Amino acid sequence: MDIATLPAADGADTFCEGARLLPVHGVRGGEAYAVQDWVAEEVPVALEFNGISHAVMLATPLDLEDFALGFSLSEGILDHAHELYAVETGESELGITVRLQVASAAFARLKQRRRTIAGRTGCGLCGTESLAHVSRELPVLADPAGLLERQAIARAMLQVQSLQTLQQATGAVHAAAWCSADGEVQWLREDVGRHNALDKLIGALANNDVDASAGFIAVTSRASFEMVQKTAMAGVPLLAAVSAPTSFAVATAERAGLTLVGFARKDDLAVYSHPGRLAAAGYGAH
């Protein structure tokens, strides 16, 4: 069959930060084509604390200062944002290095963690040497001033979809958004990794002194154990995910006092823990 050569895919003539314009060949409607299209960037990002390498993550190279702070807070390396003194990034052929200067107390906590954790993967647990290191102590989450309406979650999920500019261009990234109690998206971050997107969001909230407990987080992924734990570490009382949770995530949410919502799509949702934060009408809570 003949190949139709096109200058670019729809929308590819507009610059897209966090993506690269690459040649793509395929078949659409039975016809072969060749275009220039946006592909999400994924690069190794190394995090160094006071000159010591701690972790290397595959991430989208956007909002890396937010990512570094959010990761440090959600992983319990920093207790407060003010323990981070400076952040610098440097690029090489191998990837990006983010260098953090942190308080001595935070560095001591990090060295203690390095004695007990040998490595990490996307599941968040590989390399942990003891079951006692899996579930760390989480903050007690306070109840918001009023009940959250189901429609607020639906509104937030719809807005998240419309605000995902990188996802619209590439189809390859997740988003995490912090939403006000009425479901308005206030902060949103994207990344090829769901955990990274959430860490970027947590860092943005901390960098901008947002009272995270006054709203909720919406994510475009499943609700894994680590997503729940990071949300709780950020002091956010409700996590709404477009997909399903795991049993470990539900157990962790119960323990943390976090309301965990899954399958949040249009007007539908499923509540897996602490349903008392949601208005009962419309989802069957009593």
mmCIF file of C-alpha atoms in Angstrom:
data_model
loop_
_atom_site.group_PDB
_atom_site.id
_atom_site.type_symbol
_atom_site.label_atom_id
_atom_site.label_comp_id
_atom_site.label_asym_id
_atom_site.label_seq_id
_atom_site.Cartn_x
_atom_site.Cartn_y
_atom_site.Cartn_z
ATOM 1 C CA MET A 1 0.000 0.000 0.000
ATOM 2 C CA ASP A 2 1.095 3.589 -0.578
ATOM 3 C CA ILE A 3 2.411 5.556 2.381
ATOM 4 C CA ALA A 4 0.963 9.013 2.874
ATOM 5 C CA THR A 5 3.687 11.343 4.137
ATOM 6 C CA LEU A 6 2.301 14.073 6.367
ATOM 7 C CA PRO A 7 4.228 17.002 7.895
ATOM 8 C CA ALA A 8 2.979 16.373 11.432
ATOM 9 C CA ALA A 9 0.229 14.743 13.398
ATOM 10 C CA ASP A 10 -2.654 16.884 14.634
ATOM 11 C CA GLY A 11 -1.321 19.472 17.062
ATOM 12 C CA ALA A 12 2.301 18.536 16.411
ATOM 13 C CA ASP A 13 3.119 21.980 15.023
ATOM 14 C CA THR A 14 2.857 23.448 18.542
ATOM 15 C CA PHE A 15 5.787 23.175 20.938
ATOM 16 C CA CYS A 16 5.150 20.624 23.695
ATOM 17 C CA GLU A 17 7.388 20.833 26.746
ATOM 18 C CA GLY A 18 8.238 17.421 28.134
ATOM 19 C CA ALA A 19 7.991 15.691 24.749
ATOM 20 C CA ARG A 20 10.075 15.202 21.613
ATOM 21 C CA LEU A 21 8.876 15.398 18.034
ATOM 22 C CA LEU A 22 9.827 12.078 16.431
ATOM 23 C CA PRO A 23 9.027 10.263 13.180
ATOM 24 C CA VAL A 24 6.178 7.766 13.494
ATOM 25 C CA HIS A 25 4.905 5.237 10.941
ATOM 26 C CA GLY A 26 1.624 3.411 11.226
ATOM 27 C CA VAL A 27 -1.733 2.475 9.731
ATOM 28 C CA ARG A 28 -4.921 4.467 10.202
ATOM 29 C CA GLY A 29 -8.215 3.519 8.567
ATOM 30 C CA GLY A 30 -6.432 0.909 6.480
ATOM 31 C CA GLU A 31 -3.973 3.456 5.076
ATOM 32 C CA ALA A 32 -0.294 3.618 5.928
ATOM 33 C CA TYR A 33 1.071 6.933 7.097
ATOM 34 C CA ALA A 34 4.280 8.633 8.202
ATOM 35 C CA VAL A 35 4.189 11.686 10.467
ATOM 36 C CA GLN A 36 6.144 13.696 12.978
ATOM 37 C CA ASP A 37 4.464 13.261 16.365
ATOM 38 C CA TRP A 38 5.104 14.112 20.018
ATOM 39 C CA VAL A 39 6.532 11.350 22.226
ATOM 40 C CA ALA A 40 6.763 11.854 25.997
ATOM 41 C CA GLU A 41 10.279 12.265 27.356
ATOM 42 C CA GLU A 42 11.526 9.748 29.900
ATOM 43 C CA VAL A 43 15.020 10.212 31.309
ATOM 44 C CA PRO A 44 16.964 8.920 34.322
ATOM 45 C CA VAL A 45 16.793 11.468 37.149
ATOM 46 C CA ALA A 46 19.256 10.965 39.998
ATOM 47 C CA LEU A 47 18.562 12.506 43.401
ATOM 48 C CA GLU A 48 21.609 13.430 45.478
ATOM 49 C CA PHE A 49 21.351 14.557 49.098
ATOM 50 C CA ASN A 50 24.333 16.487 50.470
ATOM 51 C CA GLY A 51 26.524 14.899 47.830
ATOM 52 C CA ILE A 52 25.294 11.336 48.393
ATOM 53 C CA SER A 53 23.341 9.595 45.613
ATOM 54 C CA HIS A 54 20.107 8.125 46.960
ATOM 55 C CA ALA A 55 17.779 7.177 44.102
ATOM 56 C CA VAL A 56 17.514 7.155 40.325
ATOM 57 C CA MET A 57 14.025 7.447 38.881
ATOM 58 C CA LEU A 58 12.801 7.391 35.294
ATOM 59 C CA ALA A 59 10.808 10.596 34.962
ATOM 60 C CA THR A 60 9.598 13.317 32.645
ATOM 61 C CA PRO A 61 12.109 16.193 32.938
ATOM 62 C CA LEU A 62 9.561 18.811 34.041
ATOM 63 C CA ASP A 63 9.049 20.444 37.457
ATOM 64 C CA LEU A 64 12.100 18.667 38.848
ATOM 65 C CA GLU A 65 12.461 20.995 41.846
ATOM 66 C CA ASP A 66 8.874 20.165 42.811
ATOM 67 C CA PHE A 67 9.683 16.505 42.259
ATOM 68 C CA ALA A 68 12.772 16.603 44.471
ATOM 69 C CA LEU A 69 10.939 18.322 47.332
ATOM 70 C CA GLY A 70 7.815 16.171 47.004
ATOM 71 C CA PHE A 71 9.813 12.936 46.940
ATOM 72 C CA SER A 72 11.798 14.042 49.991
ATOM 73 C CA LEU A 73 8.624 14.853 51.938
ATOM 74 C CA SER A 74 6.544 11.858 50.860
ATOM 75 C CA GLU A 75 9.403 9.461 51.585
ATOM 76 C CA GLY A 76 9.956 10.919 55.055
ATOM 77 C CA ILE A 77 13.460 12.218 54.318
ATOM 78 C CA LEU A 78 12.309 15.751 55.119
ATOM 79 C CA ASP A 79 9.852 16.518 57.891
ATOM 80 C CA HIS A 80 9.225 20.031 56.590
ATOM 81 C CA ALA A 81 9.949 21.925 53.395
ATOM 82 C CA HIS A 82 12.239 24.354 55.234
ATOM 83 C CA GLU A 83 14.706 21.481 55.790
ATOM 84 C CA LEU A 84 15.558 21.789 52.096
ATOM 85 C CA TYR A 85 18.152 24.553 51.729
ATOM 86 C CA ALA A 86 18.940 24.473 48.005
ATOM 87 C CA VAL A 87 18.277 22.534 44.780
ATOM 88 C CA GLU A 88 20.451 22.436 41.676
ATOM 89 C CA THR A 89 20.046 20.391 38.501
ATOM 90 C CA GLY A 90 22.707 19.289 36.063
ATOM 91 C CA GLU A 91 22.400 17.451 32.747
ATOM 92 C CA SER A 92 24.741 14.943 31.135
ATOM 93 C CA GLU A 93 24.567 12.358 28.387
ATOM 94 C CA LEU A 94 23.418 9.842 30.984
ATOM 95 C CA GLY A 95 20.528 11.862 32.381
ATOM 96 C CA ILE A 96 19.764 14.571 34.928
ATOM 97 C CA THR A 97 21.153 14.896 38.440
ATOM 98 C CA VAL A 98 19.194 16.862 41.033
ATOM 99 C CA ARG A 99 21.416 17.926 43.918
ATOM 100 C CA LEU A 100 19.686 18.767 47.204
ATOM 101 C CA GLN A 101 21.258 20.437 50.207
ATOM 102 C CA VAL A 102 19.271 19.441 53.283
ATOM 103 C CA ALA A 103 19.424 20.038 57.030
ATOM 104 C CA SER A 104 21.708 17.820 59.096
ATOM 105 C CA ALA A 105 18.745 16.196 60.868
ATOM 106 C CA ALA A 106 17.207 15.248 57.519
ATOM 107 C CA PHE A 107 20.525 13.892 56.265
ATOM 108 C CA ALA A 108 20.811 11.753 59.400
ATOM 109 C CA ARG A 109 17.357 10.291 58.706
ATOM 110 C CA LEU A 110 18.407 9.566 55.149
ATOM 111 C CA LYS A 111 21.552 7.735 56.248
ATOM 112 C CA GLN A 112 19.465 5.628 58.610
ATOM 113 C CA ARG A 113 17.126 4.702 55.750
ATOM 114 C CA ARG A 114 20.078 3.797 53.549
ATOM 115 C CA ARG A 115 21.168 1.232 56.124
ATOM 116 C CA THR A 116 17.849 -0.589 55.811
ATOM 117 C CA ILE A 117 16.737 -0.093 52.187
ATOM 118 C CA ALA A 118 18.832 -1.606 49.423
ATOM 119 C CA GLY A 119 16.886 -0.420 46.393
ATOM 120 C CA ARG A 120 13.556 0.568 44.861
ATOM 121 C CA THR A 121 11.490 -0.117 41.758
ATOM 122 C CA GLY A 122 8.117 1.084 40.522
ATOM 123 C CA CYS A 123 6.367 -1.126 43.054
ATOM 124 C CA GLY A 124 8.085 0.837 45.788
ATOM 125 C CA LEU A 125 9.152 -2.135 47.903
ATOM 126 C CA CYS A 126 11.810 -4.169 46.101
ATOM 127 C CA GLY A 127 14.985 -4.198 48.148
ATOM 128 C CA THR A 128 13.314 -3.545 51.484
ATOM 129 C CA GLU A 129 14.985 -5.843 53.947
ATOM 130 C CA SER A 130 12.278 -6.112 56.593
ATOM 131 C CA LEU A 131 8.475 -6.137 56.671
ATOM 132 C CA ALA A 132 8.714 -3.530 59.418
ATOM 133 C CA HIS A 133 10.117 -1.052 56.866
ATOM 134 C CA VAL A 134 7.171 -1.323 54.464
ATOM 135 C CA SER A 135 4.526 0.665 56.352
ATOM 136 C CA ARG A 136 5.979 3.612 58.178
ATOM 137 C CA GLU A 137 4.156 5.764 60.686
ATOM 138 C CA LEU A 138 1.683 8.079 58.971
ATOM 139 C CA PRO A 139 0.220 11.380 60.206
ATOM 140 C CA VAL A 140 -3.282 11.452 61.658
ATOM 141 C CA LEU A 141 -5.504 13.031 59.011
ATOM 142 C CA ALA A 142 -7.980 15.594 60.269
ATOM 143 C CA ASP A 143 -11.548 15.757 58.976
ATOM 144 C CA PRO A 144 -12.331 18.723 56.696
ATOM 145 C CA ALA A 145 -14.771 21.405 57.778
ATOM 146 C CA GLY A 146 -17.669 19.952 55.779
ATOM 147 C CA LEU A 147 -18.658 16.866 53.825
ATOM 148 C CA LEU A 148 -17.423 16.487 50.282
ATOM 149 C CA GLU A 149 -20.043 16.107 47.564
ATOM 150 C CA ARG A 150 -19.802 13.341 44.986
ATOM 151 C CA GLN A 151 -20.246 15.958 42.260
ATOM 152 C CA ALA A 152 -17.032 17.669 43.399
ATOM 153 C CA ILE A 153 -15.018 14.556 42.570
ATOM 154 C CA ALA A 154 -16.749 14.232 39.190
ATOM 155 C CA ARG A 155 -16.019 17.885 38.422
ATOM 156 C CA ALA A 156 -12.364 17.473 39.383
ATOM 157 C CA MET A 157 -11.871 14.369 37.266
ATOM 158 C CA LEU A 158 -13.354 16.121 34.231
ATOM 159 C CA GLN A 159 -11.090 19.128 34.731
ATOM 160 C CA VAL A 160 -8.011 16.961 35.172
ATOM 161 C CA GLN A 161 -8.660 15.342 31.820
ATOM 162 C CA SER A 162 -9.026 18.707 30.074
ATOM 163 C CA LEU A 163 -5.898 20.155 31.737
ATOM 164 C CA GLN A 164 -3.544 17.306 30.818
ATOM 165 C CA THR A 165 -1.722 19.060 27.996
ATOM 166 C CA LEU A 166 1.178 16.615 27.868
ATOM 167 C CA GLN A 167 -1.152 13.620 27.919
ATOM 168 C CA GLN A 168 -3.232 15.108 25.117
ATOM 169 C CA ALA A 169 -0.090 15.503 23.012
ATOM 170 C CA THR A 170 1.511 12.128 23.763
ATOM 171 C CA GLY A 171 -1.020 9.745 25.350
ATOM 172 C CA ALA A 172 1.729 8.471 27.654
ATOM 173 C CA VAL A 173 1.643 10.324 30.977
ATOM 174 C CA HIS A 174 -0.230 10.352 34.276
ATOM 175 C CA ALA A 175 -1.465 13.366 36.200
ATOM 176 C CA ALA A 176 -1.960 14.178 39.864
ATOM 177 C CA ALA A 177 -4.037 17.204 40.822
ATOM 178 C CA TRP A 178 -4.889 18.969 44.060
ATOM 179 C CA CYS A 179 -8.490 20.138 44.055
ATOM 180 C CA SER A 180 -10.439 22.464 46.316
ATOM 181 C CA ALA A 181 -13.360 21.050 48.267
ATOM 182 C CA ASP A 182 -15.773 22.122 45.525
ATOM 183 C CA GLY A 183 -13.830 20.155 42.892
ATOM 184 C CA GLU A 184 -11.875 22.938 41.210
ATOM 185 C CA VAL A 185 -8.379 21.872 40.130
ATOM 186 C CA GLN A 186 -5.857 24.275 41.650
ATOM 187 C CA TRP A 187 -2.551 22.487 40.996
ATOM 188 C CA LEU A 188 -1.681 19.764 38.484
ATOM 189 C CA ARG A 189 1.510 17.957 37.581
ATOM 190 C CA GLU A 190 2.195 15.339 34.875
ATOM 191 C CA ASP A 191 4.806 12.603 34.491
ATOM 192 C CA VAL A 192 5.310 9.264 32.798
ATOM 193 C CA GLY A 193 5.278 7.725 36.276
ATOM 194 C CA ARG A 194 2.205 7.972 38.505
ATOM 195 C CA HIS A 195 4.345 8.178 41.652
ATOM 196 C CA ASN A 196 6.460 10.910 40.101
ATOM 197 C CA ALA A 197 3.405 12.963 39.150
ATOM 198 C CA LEU A 198 2.169 12.743 42.735
ATOM 199 C CA ASP A 199 5.565 13.688 44.160
ATOM 200 C CA LYS A 200 5.714 16.686 41.807
ATOM 201 C CA LEU A 201 2.276 17.755 43.025
ATOM 202 C CA ILE A 202 3.239 17.360 46.696
ATOM 203 C CA GLY A 203 6.354 19.426 46.075
ATOM 204 C CA ALA A 204 4.357 22.154 44.324
ATOM 205 C CA LEU A 205 1.933 22.353 47.253
ATOM 206 C CA ALA A 206 4.811 22.628 49.727
ATOM 207 C CA ASN A 207 6.682 25.172 47.617
ATOM 208 C CA ASN A 208 3.597 27.379 47.513
ATOM 209 C CA ASP A 209 2.522 26.962 51.169
ATOM 210 C CA VAL A 210 -0.817 25.402 50.212
ATOM 211 C CA ASP A 211 -2.942 23.994 53.036
ATOM 212 C CA ALA A 212 -3.181 20.546 51.451
ATOM 213 C CA SER A 213 -5.679 19.323 54.069
ATOM 214 C CA ALA A 214 -8.324 21.736 52.739
ATOM 215 C CA GLY A 215 -8.855 19.784 49.515
ATOM 216 C CA PHE A 216 -8.307 16.385 47.913
ATOM 217 C CA ILE A 217 -6.048 14.729 45.352
ATOM 218 C CA ALA A 218 -7.231 13.260 42.047
ATOM 219 C CA VAL A 219 -5.003 10.905 40.042
ATOM 220 C CA THR A 220 -5.306 9.327 36.610
ATOM 221 C CA SER A 221 -3.947 5.956 37.700
ATOM 222 C CA ARG A 222 -4.765 3.077 39.971
ATOM 223 C CA ALA A 223 -4.538 3.694 43.706
ATOM 224 C CA SER A 224 -1.532 1.688 44.833
ATOM 225 C CA PHE A 225 -0.217 1.389 48.371
ATOM 226 C CA GLU A 226 2.494 3.944 47.687
ATOM 227 C CA MET A 227 0.046 6.476 46.215
ATOM 228 C CA VAL A 228 -2.032 6.214 49.377
ATOM 229 C CA GLN A 229 1.012 6.520 51.629
ATOM 230 C CA LYS A 230 2.313 9.587 49.785
ATOM 231 C CA THR A 231 -1.106 11.254 49.939
ATOM 232 C CA ALA A 232 -1.304 10.646 53.666
ATOM 233 C CA MET A 233 2.235 11.959 54.183
ATOM 234 C CA ALA A 234 1.122 15.158 52.424
ATOM 235 C CA GLY A 235 -1.721 15.565 54.927
ATOM 236 C CA VAL A 236 -4.460 15.228 52.297
ATOM 237 C CA PRO A 237 -7.584 13.476 53.647
ATOM 238 C CA LEU A 238 -8.991 12.045 50.378
ATOM 239 C CA LEU A 239 -7.493 10.387 47.311
ATOM 240 C CA ALA A 240 -9.667 9.857 44.221
ATOM 241 C CA ALA A 241 -8.327 7.580 41.487
ATOM 242 C CA VAL A 242 -9.731 6.932 38.045
ATOM 243 C CA SER A 243 -8.896 3.234 38.372
ATOM 244 C CA ALA A 244 -8.950 0.562 41.074
ATOM 245 C CA PRO A 245 -7.112 0.341 44.392
ATOM 246 C CA THR A 246 -5.220 -2.647 45.709
ATOM 247 C CA SER A 247 -6.055 -4.415 48.952
ATOM 248 C CA PHE A 248 -2.843 -3.146 50.542
ATOM 249 C CA ALA A 249 -3.777 0.394 49.495
ATOM 250 C CA VAL A 250 -7.192 0.024 51.147
ATOM 251 C CA ALA A 251 -5.652 -1.323 54.350
ATOM 252 C CA THR A 252 -3.152 1.543 54.413
ATOM 253 C CA ALA A 253 -5.921 4.103 53.840
ATOM 254 C CA GLU A 254 -7.920 2.608 56.711
ATOM 255 C CA ARG A 255 -4.900 2.831 58.986
ATOM 256 C CA ALA A 256 -4.127 6.413 57.964
ATOM 257 C CA GLY A 257 -7.681 7.671 58.260
ATOM 258 C CA LEU A 258 -7.719 8.498 54.551
ATOM 259 C CA THR A 259 -10.823 8.335 52.369
ATOM 260 C CA LEU A 260 -9.947 6.251 49.318
ATOM 261 C CA VAL A 261 -12.103 6.560 46.203
ATOM 262 C CA GLY A 262 -11.641 4.396 43.119
ATOM 263 C CA PHE A 263 -13.267 4.147 39.684
ATOM 264 C CA ALA A 264 -14.005 7.881 39.762
ATOM 265 C CA ARG A 265 -15.372 8.278 36.257
ATOM 266 C CA LYS A 266 -18.048 10.794 35.302
ATOM 267 C CA ASP A 267 -20.682 10.511 38.050
ATOM 268 C CA ASP A 268 -19.563 7.057 39.226
ATOM 269 C CA LEU A 269 -17.254 6.221 42.092
ATOM 270 C CA ALA A 270 -16.504 3.520 44.655
ATOM 271 C CA VAL A 271 -15.523 4.351 48.241
ATOM 272 C CA TYR A 272 -13.151 1.871 49.907
ATOM 273 C CA SER A 273 -12.316 3.499 53.234
ATOM 274 C CA HIS A 274 -13.609 6.157 55.605
ATOM 275 C CA PRO A 275 -16.773 7.056 53.651
ATOM 276 C CA GLY A 276 -17.854 9.498 56.371
ATOM 277 C CA ARG A 277 -16.068 12.381 54.618
ATOM 278 C CA LEU A 278 -18.445 12.117 51.660
ATOM 279 C CA ALA A 279 -22.058 13.225 51.640
ATOM 280 C CA ALA A 280 -24.109 10.019 51.763
ATOM 281 C CA ALA A 281 -26.582 10.925 49.046
ATOM 282 C CA GLY A 282 -25.833 9.273 45.744
ATOM 283 C CA TYR A 283 -23.384 6.528 46.644
ATOM 284 C CA GLY A 284 -25.158 4.396 49.209
ATOM 285 C CA ALA A 285 -23.352 5.237 52.482
ATOM 286 C CA HIS A 286 -25.426 5.178 55.647
#
